[in-house]
């Protein structure tokens, strides 16, 4: 079967290095599936990967892309070797499935393509009432933000009443995090640098703070919490916000970093960390696959709370325009997810 995919022969700006390549897919082997791609969720990590600022490519040329939704068009024989597909995943020709970030090999296959071959363990169910774009925009957010909440020890049974701060909340991760925390009964505080985007967050969060540095973060969060602080901060911003995150943390609070957009070297007040008994932790997607049962729990939660946590798709682009769409993503002028659509 012929397939077309985006590849890059060296690191660089997407518009400089990404080109289409045609190749032939083999027949699916045991535990594999051929999937016709219907919609592709875009992530900042893919922009960084193309530019050499993410995990290194094992070899060139490299494909790109981590999540998508598609239709199974061929199935290999079942196998009991290696990771298995989630029990709720419909493993039959003609079924619509999601592709799970963390189980898609971005270098050798990726998702920026029209058809691909994947391990059946990389397939996941999708909520019945989601359209293709929403289905492609969902699981990275659930695995990341649900995984962060799990790392903090929170779940639907104990999150009620907790004060949760989510920075850079207009991102696709931030939107999912806000909706999931709110569905579990937490009080949510969202930040944005943009007054226009902050106004749109008002429907998603209990409190919205406009800030672009630690000082404005502290002032806004203290006002929102009446100086009581927050129990948990989920932060992709990194260095620019860390002093503020420590300051606004409540006694026994937690800060979980899942990105470092403004830099990896943060200023930390060790005495404040000690006095407040703070926990500073980091989350990476591989945790979802390392902790026994965690992936299954997050998929179950994602399906159960899908109506409350439906993703926001900000815009769609043709797959042929993926390179320029990645550079649009870099501007961060949107709320929610950008999605690619094959022809």
PDB file of N, CA and C in Angstrom, residues 221-281:
ATOM      1  N   UNK A 221      -2.708  35.731  41.705  1.00  0.00           N
ATOM      2  CA  UNK A 221      -3.126  34.526  42.438  1.00  0.00           C
ATOM      3  C   UNK A 221      -3.465  34.868  43.879  1.00  0.00           C
ATOM      4  N   UNK A 222      -2.715  35.750  44.504  1.00  0.00           N
ATOM      5  CA  UNK A 222      -3.045  36.162  45.873  1.00  0.00           C
ATOM      6  C   UNK A 222      -4.427  36.812  45.930  1.00  0.00           C
ATOM      7  N   UNK A 223      -4.742  37.615  44.918  1.00  0.00           N
ATOM      8  CA  UNK A 223      -6.068  38.231  44.883  1.00  0.00           C
ATOM      9  C   UNK A 223      -7.157  37.178  44.707  1.00  0.00           C
ATOM     10  N   UNK A 224      -6.898  36.202  43.842  1.00  0.00           N
ATOM     11  CA  UNK A 224      -7.898  35.166  43.568  1.00  0.00           C
ATOM     12  C   UNK A 224      -8.133  34.259  44.768  1.00  0.00           C
ATOM     13  N   UNK A 225      -7.077  33.986  45.530  1.00  0.00           N
ATOM     14  CA  UNK A 225      -7.186  33.054  46.660  1.00  0.00           C
ATOM     15  C   UNK A 225      -7.302  33.757  48.003  1.00  0.00           C
ATOM     16  N   UNK A 226      -7.326  35.078  47.994  1.00  0.00           N
ATOM     17  CA  UNK A 226      -7.335  35.860  49.236  1.00  0.00           C
ATOM     18  C   UNK A 226      -6.152  35.482  50.116  1.00  0.00           C
ATOM     19  N   UNK A 227      -5.007  35.344  49.431  1.00  0.00           N
ATOM     20  CA  UNK A 227      -3.712  35.053  50.077  1.00  0.00           C
ATOM     21  C   UNK A 227      -3.653  33.686  50.747  1.00  0.00           C
ATOM     22  N   UNK A 228      -4.565  32.786  50.374  1.00  0.00           N
ATOM     23  CA  UNK A 228      -4.536  31.438  50.962  1.00  0.00           C
ATOM     24  C   UNK A 228      -3.604  30.496  50.204  1.00  0.00           C
ATOM     25  N   UNK A 229      -3.227  30.855  48.977  1.00  0.00           N
ATOM     26  CA  UNK A 229      -2.337  30.013  48.197  1.00  0.00           C
ATOM     27  C   UNK A 229      -3.065  28.886  47.494  1.00  0.00           C
ATOM     28  N   UNK A 230      -2.307  28.156  46.677  1.00  0.00           N
ATOM     29  CA  UNK A 230      -2.880  27.056  45.897  1.00  0.00           C
ATOM     30  C   UNK A 230      -2.286  25.728  46.332  1.00  0.00           C
ATOM     31  N   UNK A 231      -3.102  24.692  46.239  1.00  0.00           N
ATOM     32  CA  UNK A 231      -2.658  23.348  46.633  1.00  0.00           C
ATOM     33  C   UNK A 231      -1.769  22.716  45.576  1.00  0.00           C
ATOM     34  N   UNK A 232      -2.010  23.067  44.314  1.00  0.00           N
ATOM     35  CA  UNK A 232      -1.270  22.441  43.213  1.00  0.00           C
ATOM     36  C   UNK A 232      -1.129  23.425  42.067  1.00  0.00           C
ATOM     37  N   UNK A 233       0.075  23.509  41.523  1.00  0.00           N
ATOM     38  CA  UNK A 233       0.308  24.262  40.297  1.00  0.00           C
ATOM     39  C   UNK A 233       0.769  23.293  39.216  1.00  0.00           C
ATOM     40  N   UNK A 234       0.142  23.356  38.044  1.00  0.00           N
ATOM     41  CA  UNK A 234       0.569  22.590  36.875  1.00  0.00           C
ATOM     42  C   UNK A 234       1.157  23.598  35.900  1.00  0.00           C
ATOM     43  N   UNK A 235       2.468  23.458  35.618  1.00  0.00           N
ATOM     44  CA  UNK A 235       3.173  24.546  34.934  1.00  0.00           C
ATOM     45  C   UNK A 235       4.013  24.075  33.760  1.00  0.00           C
ATOM     46  N   UNK A 236       3.780  24.663  32.561  1.00  0.00           N
ATOM     47  CA  UNK A 236       4.669  24.434  31.429  1.00  0.00           C
ATOM     48  C   UNK A 236       5.606  25.619  31.176  1.00  0.00           C
ATOM     49  N   UNK A 237       5.455  26.692  31.936  1.00  0.00           N
ATOM     50  CA  UNK A 237       6.179  27.933  31.643  1.00  0.00           C
ATOM     51  C   UNK A 237       7.642  27.830  32.037  1.00  0.00           C
ATOM     52  N   UNK A 238       7.895  27.280  33.217  1.00  0.00           N
ATOM     53  CA  UNK A 238       9.286  27.086  33.633  1.00  0.00           C
ATOM     54  C   UNK A 238       9.888  28.265  34.345  1.00  0.00           C
ATOM     55  N   UNK A 239      11.107  28.625  33.953  1.00  0.00           N
ATOM     56  CA  UNK A 239      11.950  29.543  34.719  1.00  0.00           C
ATOM     57  C   UNK A 239      11.271  30.852  35.081  1.00  0.00           C
ATOM     58  N   UNK A 240      10.551  31.462  34.157  1.00  0.00           N
ATOM     59  CA  UNK A 240       9.990  32.791  34.399  1.00  0.00           C
ATOM     60  C   UNK A 240       8.965  32.817  35.523  1.00  0.00           C
ATOM     61  N   UNK A 241       8.295  31.687  35.772  1.00  0.00           N
ATOM     62  CA  UNK A 241       7.224  31.654  36.762  1.00  0.00           C
ATOM     63  C   UNK A 241       7.618  30.979  38.069  1.00  0.00           C
ATOM     64  N   UNK A 242       8.746  30.300  38.127  1.00  0.00           N
ATOM     65  CA  UNK A 242       9.017  29.451  39.278  1.00  0.00           C
ATOM     66  C   UNK A 242       9.083  30.201  40.605  1.00  0.00           C
ATOM     67  N   UNK A 243       9.754  31.355  40.687  1.00  0.00           N
ATOM     68  CA  UNK A 243       9.729  32.075  41.967  1.00  0.00           C
ATOM     69  C   UNK A 243       8.307  32.395  42.418  1.00  0.00           C
ATOM     70  N   UNK A 244       7.451  32.769  41.464  1.00  0.00           N
ATOM     71  CA  UNK A 244       6.069  33.067  41.796  1.00  0.00           C
ATOM     72  C   UNK A 244       5.286  31.837  42.220  1.00  0.00           C
ATOM     73  N   UNK A 245       5.518  30.720  41.555  1.00  0.00           N
ATOM     74  CA  UNK A 245       4.816  29.488  41.905  1.00  0.00           C
ATOM     75  C   UNK A 245       5.137  29.064  43.330  1.00  0.00           C
ATOM     76  N   UNK A 246       6.376  29.221  43.724  1.00  0.00           N
ATOM     77  CA  UNK A 246       6.772  28.873  45.093  1.00  0.00           C
ATOM     78  C   UNK A 246       6.116  29.821  46.085  1.00  0.00           C
ATOM     79  N   UNK A 247       6.063  31.093  45.735  1.00  0.00           N
ATOM     80  CA  UNK A 247       5.471  32.084  46.639  1.00  0.00           C
ATOM     81  C   UNK A 247       3.984  31.849  46.859  1.00  0.00           C
ATOM     82  N   UNK A 248       3.241  31.484  45.812  1.00  0.00           N
ATOM     83  CA  UNK A 248       1.782  31.347  45.950  1.00  0.00           C
ATOM     84  C   UNK A 248       1.359  29.951  46.382  1.00  0.00           C
ATOM     85  N   UNK A 249       2.289  29.057  46.568  1.00  0.00           N
ATOM     86  CA  UNK A 249       1.935  27.706  47.018  1.00  0.00           C
ATOM     87  C   UNK A 249       1.461  27.742  48.463  1.00  0.00           C
ATOM     88  N   UNK A 250       0.419  26.990  48.747  1.00  0.00           N
ATOM     89  CA  UNK A 250      -0.072  26.852  50.111  1.00  0.00           C
ATOM     90  C   UNK A 250       0.846  25.914  50.898  1.00  0.00           C
ATOM     91  N   UNK A 251       0.676  25.891  52.191  1.00  0.00           N
ATOM     92  CA  UNK A 251       1.437  24.966  53.030  1.00  0.00           C
ATOM     93  C   UNK A 251       1.189  23.534  52.570  1.00  0.00           C
ATOM     94  N   UNK A 252       2.276  22.810  52.318  1.00  0.00           N
ATOM     95  CA  UNK A 252       2.144  21.440  51.847  1.00  0.00           C
ATOM     96  C   UNK A 252       1.744  21.340  50.389  1.00  0.00           C
ATOM     97  N   UNK A 253       1.868  22.433  49.652  1.00  0.00           N
ATOM     98  CA  UNK A 253       1.472  22.451  48.249  1.00  0.00           C
ATOM     99  C   UNK A 253       2.437  21.710  47.339  1.00  0.00           C
ATOM    100  N   UNK A 254       2.024  21.575  46.085  1.00  0.00           N
ATOM    101  CA  UNK A 254       2.832  20.884  45.089  1.00  0.00           C
ATOM    102  C   UNK A 254       2.944  21.723  43.822  1.00  0.00           C
ATOM    103  N   UNK A 255       4.086  21.615  43.164  1.00  0.00           N
ATOM    104  CA  UNK A 255       4.299  22.213  41.849  1.00  0.00           C
ATOM    105  C   UNK A 255       4.755  21.103  40.928  1.00  0.00           C
ATOM    106  N   UNK A 256       4.048  20.922  39.824  1.00  0.00           N
ATOM    107  CA  UNK A 256       4.424  19.896  38.853  1.00  0.00           C
ATOM    108  C   UNK A 256       4.727  20.580  37.534  1.00  0.00           C
ATOM    109  N   UNK A 257       5.945  20.401  37.058  1.00  0.00           N
ATOM    110  CA  UNK A 257       6.368  20.951  35.771  1.00  0.00           C
ATOM    111  C   UNK A 257       6.201  19.892  34.694  1.00  0.00           C
ATOM    112  N   UNK A 258       5.604  20.292  33.560  1.00  0.00           N
ATOM    113  CA  UNK A 258       5.500  19.359  32.440  1.00  0.00           C
ATOM    114  C   UNK A 258       6.061  19.949  31.151  1.00  0.00           C
ATOM    115  N   UNK A 259       6.611  21.140  31.216  1.00  0.00           N
ATOM    116  CA  UNK A 259       7.311  21.783  30.109  1.00  0.00           C
ATOM    117  C   UNK A 259       8.199  22.864  30.701  1.00  0.00           C
ATOM    118  N   UNK A 260       8.968  23.554  29.869  1.00  0.00           N
ATOM    119  CA  UNK A 260       9.875  24.614  30.347  1.00  0.00           C
ATOM    120  C   UNK A 260      10.044  25.649  29.250  1.00  0.00           C
ATOM    121  N   UNK A 261       8.939  26.282  28.893  1.00  0.00           N
ATOM    122  CA  UNK A 261       8.899  27.153  27.733  1.00  0.00           C
ATOM    123  C   UNK A 261       9.828  28.352  27.844  1.00  0.00           C
ATOM    124  N   UNK A 262      10.014  28.861  29.066  1.00  0.00           N
ATOM    125  CA  UNK A 262      10.854  30.056  29.231  1.00  0.00           C
ATOM    126  C   UNK A 262      12.245  29.725  29.765  1.00  0.00           C
ATOM    127  N   UNK A 263      12.592  28.458  29.824  1.00  0.00           N
ATOM    128  CA  UNK A 263      13.931  28.094  30.275  1.00  0.00           C
ATOM    129  C   UNK A 263      13.909  27.008  31.325  1.00  0.00           C
ATOM    130  N   UNK A 264      15.020  26.291  31.415  1.00  0.00           N
ATOM    131  CA  UNK A 264      15.086  25.122  32.293  1.00  0.00           C
ATOM    132  C   UNK A 264      15.725  25.419  33.647  1.00  0.00           C
ATOM    133  N   UNK A 265      16.377  26.556  33.795  1.00  0.00           N
ATOM    134  CA  UNK A 265      17.105  26.872  35.032  1.00  0.00           C
ATOM    135  C   UNK A 265      16.339  27.927  35.814  1.00  0.00           C
ATOM    136  N   UNK A 266      15.646  27.475  36.857  1.00  0.00           N
ATOM    137  CA  UNK A 266      14.777  28.353  37.628  1.00  0.00           C
ATOM    138  C   UNK A 266      15.441  28.775  38.939  1.00  0.00           C
ATOM    139  N   UNK A 267      15.032  29.949  39.437  1.00  0.00           N
ATOM    140  CA  UNK A 267      15.462  30.421  40.754  1.00  0.00           C
ATOM    141  C   UNK A 267      14.501  29.868  41.795  1.00  0.00           C
ATOM    142  N   UNK A 268      15.046  29.156  42.758  1.00  0.00           N
ATOM    143  CA  UNK A 268      14.225  28.500  43.776  1.00  0.00           C
ATOM    144  C   UNK A 268      14.668  28.960  45.155  1.00  0.00           C
ATOM    145  N   UNK A 269      13.723  29.429  45.956  1.00  0.00           N
ATOM    146  CA  UNK A 269      14.005  29.791  47.349  1.00  0.00           C
ATOM    147  C   UNK A 269      13.925  28.528  48.200  1.00  0.00           C
ATOM    148  N   UNK A 270      15.079  27.945  48.504  1.00  0.00           N
ATOM    149  CA  UNK A 270      15.097  26.700  49.277  1.00  0.00           C
ATOM    150  C   UNK A 270      14.470  26.877  50.656  1.00  0.00           C
ATOM    151  N   UNK A 271      14.741  27.988  51.380  1.00  0.00           N
ATOM    152  CA  UNK A 271      14.074  28.155  52.681  1.00  0.00           C
ATOM    153  C   UNK A 271      12.555  28.144  52.568  1.00  0.00           C
ATOM    154  N   UNK A 272      12.010  28.776  51.516  1.00  0.00           N
ATOM    155  CA  UNK A 272      10.557  28.779  51.355  1.00  0.00           C
ATOM    156  C   UNK A 272      10.039  27.373  51.089  1.00  0.00           C
ATOM    157  N   UNK A 273      10.759  26.624  50.263  1.00  0.00           N
ATOM    158  CA  UNK A 273      10.380  25.239  50.000  1.00  0.00           C
ATOM    159  C   UNK A 273      10.358  24.442  51.302  1.00  0.00           C
ATOM    160  N   UNK A 274      11.363  24.660  52.133  1.00  0.00           N
ATOM    161  CA  UNK A 274      11.440  23.940  53.411  1.00  0.00           C
ATOM    162  C   UNK A 274      10.325  24.355  54.363  1.00  0.00           C
ATOM    163  N   UNK A 275      10.160  25.661  54.530  1.00  0.00           N
ATOM    164  CA  UNK A 275       9.178  26.153  55.498  1.00  0.00           C
ATOM    165  C   UNK A 275       7.762  25.763  55.093  1.00  0.00           C
ATOM    166  N   UNK A 276       7.485  25.835  53.804  1.00  0.00           N
ATOM    167  CA  UNK A 276       6.141  25.497  53.326  1.00  0.00           C
ATOM    168  C   UNK A 276       5.928  23.995  53.110  1.00  0.00           C
ATOM    169  N   UNK A 277       6.994  23.199  53.252  1.00  0.00           N
ATOM    170  CA  UNK A 277       6.884  21.756  53.033  1.00  0.00           C
ATOM    171  C   UNK A 277       6.357  21.472  51.626  1.00  0.00           C
ATOM    172  N   UNK A 278       7.002  22.102  50.634  1.00  0.00           N
ATOM    173  CA  UNK A 278       6.546  21.984  49.257  1.00  0.00           C
ATOM    174  C   UNK A 278       7.129  20.760  48.567  1.00  0.00           C
ATOM    175  N   UNK A 279       6.403  20.254  47.604  1.00  0.00           N
ATOM    176  CA  UNK A 279       6.889  19.174  46.744  1.00  0.00           C
ATOM    177  C   UNK A 279       7.023  19.729  45.332  1.00  0.00           C
ATOM    178  N   UNK A 280       8.224  19.667  44.772  1.00  0.00           N
ATOM    179  CA  UNK A 280       8.488  20.088  43.400  1.00  0.00           C
ATOM    180  C   UNK A 280       8.726  18.832  42.571  1.00  0.00           C
ATOM    181  N   UNK A 281       7.888  18.606  41.569  1.00  0.00           N
ATOM    182  CA  UNK A 281       7.975  17.373  40.805  1.00  0.00           C
ATOM    183  C   UNK A 281       7.899  17.675  39.315  1.00  0.00           C
TER     184      UNK A 281
END
